[in-house]
Coordinates of C-alpha atoms in Angstrom, one line a residue:
Q1 CA 30.9 -81.2 26.7
V2 CA 29.7 -78.5 24.3
Q3 CA 31.7 -77.6 21.2
L4 CA 31.8 -74.1 19.8
V5 CA 32.4 -73.0 16.3
E6 CA 33.0 -69.5 15.4
S7 CA 32.6 -68.0 11.8
G8 CA 32.0 -64.7 10.1
G9 CA 35.6 -63.2 10.3
A10 CA 36.7 -61.3 7.4
L11 CA 38.6 -58.3 6.1
V12 CA 36.7 -55.2 6.5
Q13 CA 37.3 -51.5 6.0
P14 CA 37.4 -49.0 8.9
G15 CA 33.8 -47.9 9.8
G16 CA 32.4 -51.1 8.5
S17 CA 30.3 -53.7 10.1
L18 CA 30.6 -57.4 10.6
R19 CA 28.5 -60.1 12.3
L20 CA 30.3 -63.1 14.0
S21 CA 28.5 -66.3 14.8
C22 CA 29.1 -68.8 17.5
A23 CA 27.4 -72.2 16.9
A24 CA 27.0 -75.1 19.1
S25 CA 28.1 -78.3 17.4
G26 CA 25.6 -81.1 18.2
G27 CA 23.6 -79.3 20.9
T28 CA 22.3 -76.1 22.2
L29 CA 23.6 -73.2 24.3
D30 CA 20.5 -72.9 26.4
D31 CA 22.4 -73.7 29.6
Y32 CA 25.3 -71.6 28.9
A33 CA 26.2 -68.0 29.3
I34 CA 28.5 -67.3 26.0
G35 CA 31.2 -64.6 26.1
W36 CA 33.1 -63.1 23.3
F37 CA 36.9 -62.5 23.7
R38 CA 39.5 -61.2 21.4
Q39 CA 43.4 -61.4 21.1
A40 CA 45.2 -58.9 18.9
P41 CA 48.5 -59.8 17.1
G42 CA 51.3 -59.7 19.6
K43 CA 49.0 -59.3 22.6
E44 CA 47.4 -61.3 25.4
R45 CA 43.8 -62.1 25.1
E46 CA 41.5 -59.4 26.4
G47 CA 39.0 -59.9 29.2
V48 CA 35.4 -60.6 28.1
L49 CA 34.1 -58.1 25.6
C50 CA 30.4 -59.1 26.0
I51 CA 28.2 -61.9 27.3
S52 CA 24.9 -63.4 26.2
T53 CA 23.1 -65.0 29.1
P54 CA 20.6 -67.9 28.8
N55 CA 17.6 -65.7 29.8
G56 CA 18.4 -63.3 27.0
G57 CA 20.4 -60.8 29.0
A58 CA 23.6 -59.1 27.8
Y59 CA 26.6 -57.5 29.4
Y60 CA 29.1 -55.3 27.7
A61 CA 32.6 -54.1 28.7
D62 CA 32.8 -50.4 28.8
S63 CA 35.4 -50.4 25.9
V64 CA 32.7 -51.8 23.5
K65 CA 29.5 -50.4 24.5
G66 CA 27.6 -48.9 21.8
R67 CA 29.5 -50.7 19.0
L68 CA 29.0 -54.3 19.8
T69 CA 25.6 -56.2 20.3
V70 CA 25.3 -59.8 21.2
S71 CA 22.3 -61.8 20.7
R72 CA 20.9 -65.3 20.4
N73 CA 18.7 -67.1 17.7
N74 CA 15.5 -68.6 18.6
A75 CA 16.6 -72.1 18.2
G76 CA 19.1 -71.5 21.1
N77 CA 22.1 -73.0 19.2
T78 CA 23.9 -69.8 17.9
V79 CA 25.1 -66.6 19.5
Y80 CA 25.8 -63.7 17.3
L81 CA 28.3 -60.7 17.8
Q82 CA 27.4 -57.7 15.6
M83 CA 30.2 -55.2 15.4
N84 CA 29.6 -51.8 13.9
S85 CA 31.9 -48.7 13.3
L86 CA 35.0 -51.0 13.2
K87 CA 38.4 -49.7 13.9
P88 CA 41.9 -50.9 12.8
E89 CA 42.5 -51.7 16.7
D90 CA 39.6 -54.1 16.5
T91 CA 41.9 -56.5 14.4
A92 CA 42.1 -59.6 16.3
V93 CA 41.2 -63.3 16.5
Y94 CA 37.7 -63.3 18.1
Y95 CA 36.8 -66.4 20.3
C96 CA 33.6 -67.4 21.9
A97 CA 33.5 -69.5 25.0
T98 CA 31.1 -70.8 27.6
V99 CA 31.7 -68.6 30.7
Y100 CA 31.1 -68.6 34.4
L101 CA 31.8 -66.2 37.2
N102 CA 35.0 -67.0 39.0
G103 CA 34.8 -64.6 41.9
T104 CA 34.2 -61.2 40.2
K105 CA 35.8 -62.3 37.0
W106 CA 34.0 -63.8 34.0
T107 CA 36.0 -66.9 32.9
G108 CA 36.1 -68.9 29.8
H109 CA 35.5 -72.7 29.9
Y110 CA 34.8 -74.4 26.6
W111 CA 36.4 -72.4 23.8
G112 CA 35.9 -72.3 20.1
Q113 CA 38.8 -72.2 17.6
G114 CA 38.5 -68.5 16.9
T115 CA 37.8 -66.4 13.6
Q116 CA 40.0 -63.7 12.3
V117 CA 38.7 -60.1 11.9
T118 CA 41.0 -57.8 10.1
V119 CA 40.1 -54.0 9.9
S120 CA 42.1 -52.3 7.3
S121 CA 41.8 -50.0 4.2

């Protein structure tokens, strides 16, 4: 069982940028597709925002295309989420998870604890 640890959440001004990390504790992510999700205050968790696949591929939801970039480090133990042009509506707890296709829906399996991103002036 892989353990995931997110970090990098912070308070940032609108228009700013932030990079989140999702690190594997005690192992690698080479065998896993990793997805990023978020849950805004008082709302249900959204569907997957983006996915990093083991072969270096990436998938983005239409709502975040152009503002989010997902990548992996060469060691294969960390997945990054670069977020640009942040808006107040991006305020949420961001989670990474191992993901798999359940029919046509990407579904999280092993989850991290989340990291808070607040976009406010």
